[in-house]
Coordinates of C-alpha atoms and ligand atoms in Angstrom, one line a residue:
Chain X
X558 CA 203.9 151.5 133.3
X559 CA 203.5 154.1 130.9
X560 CA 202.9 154.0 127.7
X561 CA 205.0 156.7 125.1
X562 CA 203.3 157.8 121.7
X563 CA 204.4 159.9 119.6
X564 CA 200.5 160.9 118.0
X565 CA 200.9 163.9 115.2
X566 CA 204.6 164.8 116.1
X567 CA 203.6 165.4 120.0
X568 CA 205.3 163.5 122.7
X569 CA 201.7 161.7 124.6
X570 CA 201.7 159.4 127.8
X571 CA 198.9 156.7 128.2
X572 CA 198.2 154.4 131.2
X573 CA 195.7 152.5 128.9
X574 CA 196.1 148.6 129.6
X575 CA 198.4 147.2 127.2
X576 CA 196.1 145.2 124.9
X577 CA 193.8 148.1 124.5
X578 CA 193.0 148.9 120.6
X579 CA 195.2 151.8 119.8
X580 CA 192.1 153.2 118.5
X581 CA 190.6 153.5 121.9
X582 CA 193.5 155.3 123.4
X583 CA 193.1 157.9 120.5
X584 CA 189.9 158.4 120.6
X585 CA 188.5 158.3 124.3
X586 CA 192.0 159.4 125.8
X587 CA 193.3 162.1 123.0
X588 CA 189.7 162.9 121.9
X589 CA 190.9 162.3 118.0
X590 CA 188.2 161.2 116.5
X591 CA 189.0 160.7 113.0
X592 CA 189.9 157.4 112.7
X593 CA 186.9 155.1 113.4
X594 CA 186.0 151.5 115.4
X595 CA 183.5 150.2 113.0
X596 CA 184.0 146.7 112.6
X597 CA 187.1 145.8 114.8
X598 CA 187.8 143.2 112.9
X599 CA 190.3 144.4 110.4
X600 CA 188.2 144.0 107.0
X601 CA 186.6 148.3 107.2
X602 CA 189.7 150.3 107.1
X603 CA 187.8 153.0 109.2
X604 CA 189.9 152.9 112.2
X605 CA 193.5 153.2 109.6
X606 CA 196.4 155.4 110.7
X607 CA 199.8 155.0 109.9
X608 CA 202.6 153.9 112.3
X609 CA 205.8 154.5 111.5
X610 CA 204.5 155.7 108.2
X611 CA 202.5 152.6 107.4
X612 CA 198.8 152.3 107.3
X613 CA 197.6 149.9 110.2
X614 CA 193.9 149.3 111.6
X615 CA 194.4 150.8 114.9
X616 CA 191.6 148.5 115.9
X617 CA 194.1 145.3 115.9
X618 CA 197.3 147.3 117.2
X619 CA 197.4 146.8 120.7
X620 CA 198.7 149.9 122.9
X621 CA 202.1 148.6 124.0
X622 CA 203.3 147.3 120.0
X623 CA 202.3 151.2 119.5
X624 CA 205.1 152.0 122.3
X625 CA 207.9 154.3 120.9
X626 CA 206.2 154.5 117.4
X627 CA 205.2 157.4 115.4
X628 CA 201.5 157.3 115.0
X629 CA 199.9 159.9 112.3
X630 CA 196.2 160.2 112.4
X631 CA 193.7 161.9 110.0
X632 CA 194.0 165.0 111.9
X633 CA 197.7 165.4 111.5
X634 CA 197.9 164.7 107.4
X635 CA 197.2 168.8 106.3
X636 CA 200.0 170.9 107.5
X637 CA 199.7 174.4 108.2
X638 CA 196.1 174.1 108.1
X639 CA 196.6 172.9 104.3
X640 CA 195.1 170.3 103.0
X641 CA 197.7 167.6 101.5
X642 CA 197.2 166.5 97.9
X643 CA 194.9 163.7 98.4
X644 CA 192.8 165.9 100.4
X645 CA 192.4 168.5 98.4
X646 CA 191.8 166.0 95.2
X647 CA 189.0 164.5 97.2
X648 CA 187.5 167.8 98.1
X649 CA 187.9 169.2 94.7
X650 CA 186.1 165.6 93.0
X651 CA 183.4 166.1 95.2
X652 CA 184.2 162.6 96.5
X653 CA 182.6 162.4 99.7
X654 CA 179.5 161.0 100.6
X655 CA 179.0 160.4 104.6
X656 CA 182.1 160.6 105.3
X657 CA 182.2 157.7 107.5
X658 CA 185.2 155.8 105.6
X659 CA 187.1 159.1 104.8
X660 CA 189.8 159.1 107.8
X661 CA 190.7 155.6 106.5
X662 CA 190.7 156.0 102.6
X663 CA 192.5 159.5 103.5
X664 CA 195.3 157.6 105.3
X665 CA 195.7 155.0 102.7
X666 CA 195.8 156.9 99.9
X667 CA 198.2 159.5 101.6
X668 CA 200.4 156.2 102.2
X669 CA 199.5 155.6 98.1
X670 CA 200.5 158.5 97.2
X671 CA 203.7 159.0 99.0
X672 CA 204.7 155.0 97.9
X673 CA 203.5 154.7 94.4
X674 CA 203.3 157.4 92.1
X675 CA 203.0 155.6 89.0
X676 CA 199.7 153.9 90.2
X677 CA 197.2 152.7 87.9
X678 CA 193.9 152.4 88.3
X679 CA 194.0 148.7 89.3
X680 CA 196.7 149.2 91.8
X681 CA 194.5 152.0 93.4
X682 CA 191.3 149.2 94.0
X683 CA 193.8 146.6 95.3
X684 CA 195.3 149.3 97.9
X685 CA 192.1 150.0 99.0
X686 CA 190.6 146.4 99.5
X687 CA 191.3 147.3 103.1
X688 CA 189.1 150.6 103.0
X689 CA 185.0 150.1 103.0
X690 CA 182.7 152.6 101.5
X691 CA 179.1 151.6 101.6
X692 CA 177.5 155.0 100.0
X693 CA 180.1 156.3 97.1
X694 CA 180.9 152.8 94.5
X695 CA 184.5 153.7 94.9
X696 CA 184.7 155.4 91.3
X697 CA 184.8 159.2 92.2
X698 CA 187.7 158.4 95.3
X699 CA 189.8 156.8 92.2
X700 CA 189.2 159.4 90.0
X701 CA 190.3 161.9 92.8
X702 CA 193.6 159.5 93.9
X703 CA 194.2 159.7 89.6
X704 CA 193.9 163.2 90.1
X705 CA 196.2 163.6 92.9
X706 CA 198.5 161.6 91.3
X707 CA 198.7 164.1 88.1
X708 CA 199.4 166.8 90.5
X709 CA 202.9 167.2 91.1
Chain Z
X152 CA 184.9 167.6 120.8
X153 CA 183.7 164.1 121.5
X154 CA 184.2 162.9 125.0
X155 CA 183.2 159.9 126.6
X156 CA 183.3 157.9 129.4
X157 CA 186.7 155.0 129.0
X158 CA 186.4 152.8 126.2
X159 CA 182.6 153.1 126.0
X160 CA 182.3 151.7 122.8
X161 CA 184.8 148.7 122.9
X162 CA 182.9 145.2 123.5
X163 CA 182.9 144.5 127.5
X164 CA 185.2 141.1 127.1
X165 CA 188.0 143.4 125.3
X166 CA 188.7 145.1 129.2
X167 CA 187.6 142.5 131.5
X168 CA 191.1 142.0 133.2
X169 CA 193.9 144.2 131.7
X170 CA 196.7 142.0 129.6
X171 CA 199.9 142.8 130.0
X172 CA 202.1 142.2 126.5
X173 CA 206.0 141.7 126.9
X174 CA 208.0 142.8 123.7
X175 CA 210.8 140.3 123.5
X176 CA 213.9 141.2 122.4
X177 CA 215.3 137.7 121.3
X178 CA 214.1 133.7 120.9
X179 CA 215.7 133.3 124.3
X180 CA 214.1 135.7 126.4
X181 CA 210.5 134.6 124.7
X182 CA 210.8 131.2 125.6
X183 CA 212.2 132.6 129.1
X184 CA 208.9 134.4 129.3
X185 CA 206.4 132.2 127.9
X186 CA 207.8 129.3 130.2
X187 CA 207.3 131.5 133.3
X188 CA 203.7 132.3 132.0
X189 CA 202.7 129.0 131.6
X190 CA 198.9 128.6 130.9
X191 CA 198.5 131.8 131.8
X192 CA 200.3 133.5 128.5
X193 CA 200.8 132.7 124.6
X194 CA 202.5 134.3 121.8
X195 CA 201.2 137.4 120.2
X196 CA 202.6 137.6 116.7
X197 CA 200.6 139.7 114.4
X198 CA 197.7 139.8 116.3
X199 CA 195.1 139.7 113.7
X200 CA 193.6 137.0 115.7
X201 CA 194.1 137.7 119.1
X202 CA 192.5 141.0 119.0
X203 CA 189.6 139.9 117.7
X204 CA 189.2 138.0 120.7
X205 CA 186.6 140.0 121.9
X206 CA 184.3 139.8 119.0
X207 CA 184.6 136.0 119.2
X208 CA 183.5 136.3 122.7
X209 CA 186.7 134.6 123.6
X210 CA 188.7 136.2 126.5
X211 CA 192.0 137.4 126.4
X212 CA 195.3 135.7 128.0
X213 CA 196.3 137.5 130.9
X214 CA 199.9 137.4 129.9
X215 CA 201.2 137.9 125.8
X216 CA 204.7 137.3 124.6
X217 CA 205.5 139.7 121.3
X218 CA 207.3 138.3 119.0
X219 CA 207.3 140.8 115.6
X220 CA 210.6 142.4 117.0
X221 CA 212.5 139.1 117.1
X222 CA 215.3 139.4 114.3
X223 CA 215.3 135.4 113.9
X224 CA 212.0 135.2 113.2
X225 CA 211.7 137.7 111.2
X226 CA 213.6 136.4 108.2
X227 CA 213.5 134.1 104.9
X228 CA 216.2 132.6 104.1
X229 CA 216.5 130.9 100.3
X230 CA 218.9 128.2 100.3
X231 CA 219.7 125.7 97.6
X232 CA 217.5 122.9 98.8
X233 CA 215.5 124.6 101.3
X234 CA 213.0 128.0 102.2
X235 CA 213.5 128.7 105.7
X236 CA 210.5 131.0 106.8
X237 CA 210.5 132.8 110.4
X238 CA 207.4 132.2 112.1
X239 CA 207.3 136.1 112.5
X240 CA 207.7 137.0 108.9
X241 CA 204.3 139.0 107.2
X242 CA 202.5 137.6 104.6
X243 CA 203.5 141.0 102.7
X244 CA 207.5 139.8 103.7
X245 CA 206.6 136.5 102.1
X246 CA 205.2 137.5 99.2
X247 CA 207.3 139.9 98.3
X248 CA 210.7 137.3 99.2
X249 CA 209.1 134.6 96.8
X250 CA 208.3 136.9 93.8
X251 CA 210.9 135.6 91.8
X252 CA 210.7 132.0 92.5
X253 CA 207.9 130.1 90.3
X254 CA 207.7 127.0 92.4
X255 CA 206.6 128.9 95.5
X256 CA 203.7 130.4 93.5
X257 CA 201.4 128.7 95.4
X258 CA 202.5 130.6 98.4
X259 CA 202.9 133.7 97.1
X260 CA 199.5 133.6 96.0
X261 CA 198.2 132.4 99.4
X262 CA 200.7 135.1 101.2
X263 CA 200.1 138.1 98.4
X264 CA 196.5 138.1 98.0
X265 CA 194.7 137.0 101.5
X266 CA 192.9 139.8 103.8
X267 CA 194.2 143.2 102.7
X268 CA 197.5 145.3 102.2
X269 CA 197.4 146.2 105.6
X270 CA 197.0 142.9 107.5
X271 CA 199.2 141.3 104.8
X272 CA 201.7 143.8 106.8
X273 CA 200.9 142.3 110.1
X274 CA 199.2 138.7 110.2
X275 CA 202.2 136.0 110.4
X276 CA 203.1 132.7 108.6
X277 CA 203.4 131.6 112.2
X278 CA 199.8 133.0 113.2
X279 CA 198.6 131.7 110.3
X280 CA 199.4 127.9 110.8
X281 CA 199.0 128.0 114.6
X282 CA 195.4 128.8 114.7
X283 CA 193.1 125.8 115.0
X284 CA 190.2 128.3 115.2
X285 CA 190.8 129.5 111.5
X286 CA 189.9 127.3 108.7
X287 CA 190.0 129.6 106.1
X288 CA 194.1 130.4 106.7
X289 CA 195.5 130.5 102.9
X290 CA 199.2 129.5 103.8
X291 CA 198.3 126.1 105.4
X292 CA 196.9 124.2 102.5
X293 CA 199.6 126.0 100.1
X294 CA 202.5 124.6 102.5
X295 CA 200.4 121.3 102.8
X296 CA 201.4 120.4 99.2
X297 CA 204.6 122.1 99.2
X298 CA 205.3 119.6 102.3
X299 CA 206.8 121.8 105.1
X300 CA 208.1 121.1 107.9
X301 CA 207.8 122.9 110.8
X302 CA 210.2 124.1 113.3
X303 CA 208.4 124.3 117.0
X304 CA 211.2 125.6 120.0
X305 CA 211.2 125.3 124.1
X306 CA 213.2 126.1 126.6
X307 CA 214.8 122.4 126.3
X308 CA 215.7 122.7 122.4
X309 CA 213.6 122.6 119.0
X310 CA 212.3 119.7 117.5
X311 CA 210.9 119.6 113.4
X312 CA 207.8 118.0 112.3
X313 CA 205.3 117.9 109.3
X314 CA 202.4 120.5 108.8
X315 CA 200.3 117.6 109.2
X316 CA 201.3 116.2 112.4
X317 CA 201.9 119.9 113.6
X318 CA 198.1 120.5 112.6
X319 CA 196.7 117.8 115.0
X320 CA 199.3 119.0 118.0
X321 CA 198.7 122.4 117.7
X322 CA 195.6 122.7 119.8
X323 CA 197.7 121.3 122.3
X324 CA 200.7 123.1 121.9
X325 CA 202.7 123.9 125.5
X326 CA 202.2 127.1 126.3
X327 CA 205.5 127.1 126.8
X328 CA 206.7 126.5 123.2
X329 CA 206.6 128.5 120.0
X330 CA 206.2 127.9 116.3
X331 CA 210.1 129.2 114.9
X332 CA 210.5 128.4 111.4
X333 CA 209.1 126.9 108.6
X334 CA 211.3 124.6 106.4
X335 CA 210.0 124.2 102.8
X336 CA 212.1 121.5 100.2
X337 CA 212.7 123.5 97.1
X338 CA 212.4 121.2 94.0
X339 CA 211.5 121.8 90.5
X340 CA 207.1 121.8 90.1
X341 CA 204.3 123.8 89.1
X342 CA 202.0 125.4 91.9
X343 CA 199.3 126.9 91.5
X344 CA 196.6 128.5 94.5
X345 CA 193.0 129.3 93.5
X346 CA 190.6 131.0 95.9
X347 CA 187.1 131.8 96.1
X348 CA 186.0 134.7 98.6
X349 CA 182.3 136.0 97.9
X350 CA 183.7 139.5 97.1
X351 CA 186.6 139.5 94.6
X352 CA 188.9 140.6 97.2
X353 CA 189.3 141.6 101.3
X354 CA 186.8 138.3 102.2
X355 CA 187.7 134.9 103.8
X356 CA 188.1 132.4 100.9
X357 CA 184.9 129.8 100.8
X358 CA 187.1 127.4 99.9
X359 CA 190.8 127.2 98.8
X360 CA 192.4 124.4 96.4
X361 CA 196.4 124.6 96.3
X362 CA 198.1 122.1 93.7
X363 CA 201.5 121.3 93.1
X364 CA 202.5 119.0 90.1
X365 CA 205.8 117.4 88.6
X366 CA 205.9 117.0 84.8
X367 CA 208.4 114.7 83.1
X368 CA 209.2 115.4 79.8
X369 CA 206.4 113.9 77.9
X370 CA 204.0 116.3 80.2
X371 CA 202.8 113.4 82.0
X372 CA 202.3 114.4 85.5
X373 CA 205.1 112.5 88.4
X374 CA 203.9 113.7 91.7
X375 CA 200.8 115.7 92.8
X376 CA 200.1 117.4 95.7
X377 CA 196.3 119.0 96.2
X378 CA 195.5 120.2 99.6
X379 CA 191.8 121.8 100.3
X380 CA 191.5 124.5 103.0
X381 CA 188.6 126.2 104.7
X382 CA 186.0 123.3 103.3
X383 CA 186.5 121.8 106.5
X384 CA 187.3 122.8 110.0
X385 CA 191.1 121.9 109.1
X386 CA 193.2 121.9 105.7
X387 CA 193.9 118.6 104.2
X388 CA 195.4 116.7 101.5
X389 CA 193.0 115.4 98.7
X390 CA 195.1 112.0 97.9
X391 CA 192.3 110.4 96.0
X392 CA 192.8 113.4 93.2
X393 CA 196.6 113.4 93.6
X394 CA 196.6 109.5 92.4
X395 CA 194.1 110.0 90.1
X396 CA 196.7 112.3 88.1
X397 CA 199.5 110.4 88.2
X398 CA 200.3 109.3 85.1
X399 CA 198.4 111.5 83.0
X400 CA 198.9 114.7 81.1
X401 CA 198.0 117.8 83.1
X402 CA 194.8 119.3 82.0
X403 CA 192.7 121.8 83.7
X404 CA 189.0 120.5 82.2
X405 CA 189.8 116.3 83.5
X406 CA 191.2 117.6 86.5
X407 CA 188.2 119.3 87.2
X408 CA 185.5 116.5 85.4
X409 CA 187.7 113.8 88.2
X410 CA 187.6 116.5 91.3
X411 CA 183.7 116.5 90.9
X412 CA 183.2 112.2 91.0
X413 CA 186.0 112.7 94.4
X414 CA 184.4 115.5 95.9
X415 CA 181.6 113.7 97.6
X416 CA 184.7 112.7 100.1
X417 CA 184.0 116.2 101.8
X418 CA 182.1 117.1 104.7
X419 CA 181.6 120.8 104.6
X420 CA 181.2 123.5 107.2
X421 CA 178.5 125.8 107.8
X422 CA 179.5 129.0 108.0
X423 CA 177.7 132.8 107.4
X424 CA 179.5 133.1 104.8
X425 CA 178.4 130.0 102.8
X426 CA 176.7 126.8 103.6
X427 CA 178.8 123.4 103.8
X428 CA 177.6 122.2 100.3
X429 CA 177.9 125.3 98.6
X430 CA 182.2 125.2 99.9
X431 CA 182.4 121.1 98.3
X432 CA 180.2 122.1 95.5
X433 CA 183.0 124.8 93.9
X434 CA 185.9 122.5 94.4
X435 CA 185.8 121.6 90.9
X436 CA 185.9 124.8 89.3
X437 CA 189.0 125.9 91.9
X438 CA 190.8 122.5 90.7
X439 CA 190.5 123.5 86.9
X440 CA 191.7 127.2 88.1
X441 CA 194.6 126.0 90.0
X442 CA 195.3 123.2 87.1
X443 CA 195.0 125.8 84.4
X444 CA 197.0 129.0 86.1
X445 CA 199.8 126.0 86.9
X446 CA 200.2 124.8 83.4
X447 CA 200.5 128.5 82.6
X448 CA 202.9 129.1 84.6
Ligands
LIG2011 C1 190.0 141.2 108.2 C2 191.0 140.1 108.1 C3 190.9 139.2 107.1 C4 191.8 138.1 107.0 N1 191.7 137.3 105.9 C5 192.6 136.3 105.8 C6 192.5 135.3 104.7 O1 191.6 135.4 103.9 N2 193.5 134.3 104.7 C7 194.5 134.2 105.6 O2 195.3 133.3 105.5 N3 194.6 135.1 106.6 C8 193.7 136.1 106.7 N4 193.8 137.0 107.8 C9 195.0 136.9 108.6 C10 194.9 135.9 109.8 O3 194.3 136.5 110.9 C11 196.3 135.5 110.1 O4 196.8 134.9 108.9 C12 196.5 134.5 111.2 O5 195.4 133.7 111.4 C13 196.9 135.1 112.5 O6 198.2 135.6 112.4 P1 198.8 136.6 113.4 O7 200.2 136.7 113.1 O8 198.0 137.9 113.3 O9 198.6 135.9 114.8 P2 198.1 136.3 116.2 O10 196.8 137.0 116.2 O11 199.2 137.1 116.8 O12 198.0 134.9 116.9 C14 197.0 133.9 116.5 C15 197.2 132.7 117.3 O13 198.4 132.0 117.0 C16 199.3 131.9 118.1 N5 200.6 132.1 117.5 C17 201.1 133.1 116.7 N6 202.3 132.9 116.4 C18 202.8 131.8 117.0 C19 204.0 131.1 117.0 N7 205.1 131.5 116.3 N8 204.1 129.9 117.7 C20 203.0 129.5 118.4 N9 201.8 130.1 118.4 C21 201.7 131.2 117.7 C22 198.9 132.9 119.1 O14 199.2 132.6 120.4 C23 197.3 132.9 118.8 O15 196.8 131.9 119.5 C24 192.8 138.0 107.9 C25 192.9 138.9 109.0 C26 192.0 139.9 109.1 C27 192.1 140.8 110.3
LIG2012 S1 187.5 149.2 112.7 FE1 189.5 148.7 112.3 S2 189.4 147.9 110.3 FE2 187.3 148.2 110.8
LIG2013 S1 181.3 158.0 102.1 FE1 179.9 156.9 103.3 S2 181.0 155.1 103.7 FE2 182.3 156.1 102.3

């Protein structure tokens, strides 16, 4: 049976087995590559996207709990072709190193942003306990998501 | 644009046979399902265990019976005497229900600060108790010393049972039966859970001590309960601490001076993330955390 997703506001059919990793389905069948099967395991955050507007590992979500759902990915976060504030926060702080974590930390902190404005520093580390960067030490992304928050 | 071939990249067990998951409505039509599966199927709650499957080289069932949509399970319910917990409810649900109750802090810590924010949003109380394979699962030593009961359903009615007993049947659980609620006596006591994972946060505890005292008037303790989890393949009650606190005052430094002359009573596991002596050999300092952080309270 066919699967319905609703990836980035467009209506998408998938025949993927049911148990398959919604991050497989996005990546091999919708070729968005953004969010990233790193550890599988639920501890990188690379793989994040929201559903239903919460961040979830795609790499634990199994295609048929992603039935019906709306699914946003890193790709579908800037409107119009602009960047949304977290983005451009991160851009502007100079924040990104590889890049390898980005898709995820963008998705939580989008969910962050929208959620908690009055965030402190100490809630932004325990929102991203889920999110893994090996290369930046996490201080510049905070500084960024302190920024974004400032800008209204 | 990247293409590749189908699921290149997933680990070959993950796609061996295909698994087909049935979303069920209501407790009735689960039990319908999971009876018709027989061996063949089990329940998928949050599936923070089941889909790392693969990466345990473990196969997946061939038939899964969701259970996150089922309104029944998905509740707590604060009575005067009693917590009723749905076997489906998050460990963020949990958390967030028992923030204003101080004698559940023990399992608001163990619900509130395990994994990450977004398994917390996934991974189930029921999940949580029902896997043997997990030794470092927060909520079972927390609801050993809060005494739960659990509530375990089939086709041919429910029956309730202690965590213990539950925790020696549940690697032989029917397939045909499902963990519903969790019943937890509510009483006046101070909890406490302390938790050591290597990083400060996001790892699997090395070892967990959860605690649970009554004080009469004159601060001398009535009733302890300390259960230890993920030193050993299963949570358990320490009852050779419990008694030796009886009686006393409450006080984080004897607690912990008397934990390390008990401790020897624990066989520890190996694991990657620590060796077995290095789990027994912290359970002092987590017994003066959890003493101290309950007396705060
Ligand atoms: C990266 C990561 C880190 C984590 N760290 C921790 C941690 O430090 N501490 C912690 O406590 N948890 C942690 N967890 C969560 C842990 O996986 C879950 O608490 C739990 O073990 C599985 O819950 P689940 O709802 O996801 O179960 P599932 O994966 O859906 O199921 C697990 C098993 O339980 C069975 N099952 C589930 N529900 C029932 C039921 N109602 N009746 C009968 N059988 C049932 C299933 O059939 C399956 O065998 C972590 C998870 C991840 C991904
Ligand atoms: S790949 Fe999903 S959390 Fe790491
Ligand atoms: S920038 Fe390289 S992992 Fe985060």
């Amino acid at each position: 049976m066919a699967l319905s997703l609703t990836v980035n506001g467009d209506r998408l059919a998938s025949t993927a087995d049911p148990a398959t990793p919604l991050v497989d389905i996005l990546r091999e069948e919708l070729h968005l590559t953004g969010a990233k099967p790193v550890c599988r395991e639920g501890f990188c955050g690379a793989c994040m996207v929201l559903i239903d507007g919460k961040p979830t590992p795609s790499c634990l979500t199994p295609a048929a709990l992603a039935d019906g759902c709306e699914i946003q990915t890193v790709e579908g976060l800037a409107t119009h072709g602009q960047l949304n504030r977290i983005q451009a926060a991160l851009d502007a702080s100079d924040a990104v190193q590889c890049g390898m974590c980005f898709p995820g930390m963008v998705v939580s902190l989008t969910h962050l942003l929208t959620t908690r404005p009055d965030a402190t520093r100490e809630d932004i580390r325990a929102a991203l306990t889920g999110n893994i960067c090996r290369c930046t030490g996490y201080e510049r992304i905070i500084d960024a998501t302190l920024l974004a928050l400032a800008t209204k | 644009m990247i293409t590749g071939s189908s699921v290149q990249s997933t680990p070959a067990e993950a796609h061996n046979a295909a698994s087909s998951i049935y979303v069920a409505p209501s407790l009735a039509s689960a039990l319908d399902a999971l009876s018709e599966c027989g061996a063949a199927g089990a329940v998928f709650a949050g599936g923070t265990w089941i889909m790392r499957s693969p990466i345990r080289h473990e196969p997946l069932r061939a038939r899964y019976v969701a259970i996150g949509r089922i309104a029944e399970l998905g509740a707590v319910r604060i009575g005067t005497d009693v917590v009723e917990i749905g076997a489906a409810v998050t460990h963020a649900a949990l958390a967030a229900a028992l923030a204003d109750l101080p004698e559940f802090d023990v399992l608001a810590a163990a619900a509130g600060r395990s994994a990450n924010p977004a398994i917390r949003a996934m991974a189930t109380i029921g999940g949580n108790l029902a896997t043997p394979g997990f030794a470092a699962a927060d909520c079972v030593p927390a609801l050993l010393c809060l005494e739960a009961e659990i509530e375990v359903a089939g086709r041919d009615g429910r029956e309730r049972m202690k965590l213990e007993h539950f925790l020696k049947i549940r690697s032989t659980l029917a397939p045909d039966r499902l963990v519903t609620q969790v019943v937890v006596p509510r009483s006046e006591r101070k909890t406490a859970h302390a938790r050591l994972p290597l990083r400060k946060a996001g790892d699997y505890p090395v070892a967990i001590v959860s605690l649970s005292v009554s004080v009469d008037a004159a601060g001398q303790v009535q009733a302890a309960r300390i259960a230890v989890g993920s030193v050993e393949p299963v949570a358990r009650r320490w009852e050779r601490l419990e008694t030796a606190l009886i009686g006393r005052s409450l006080d984080a430094e004897e607690a912990a001076r008397t934990a390390a002359e008990l401790a020897d009573e624990f066989v520890g596991r190996d694991g990657i993330d620590a060796p077995a002596w290095y789990r027994v050999s912290v359970l002092p300092g987590l017994v003066r955390r959890a003493a101290a952080t309950a007396l705060g309270a």
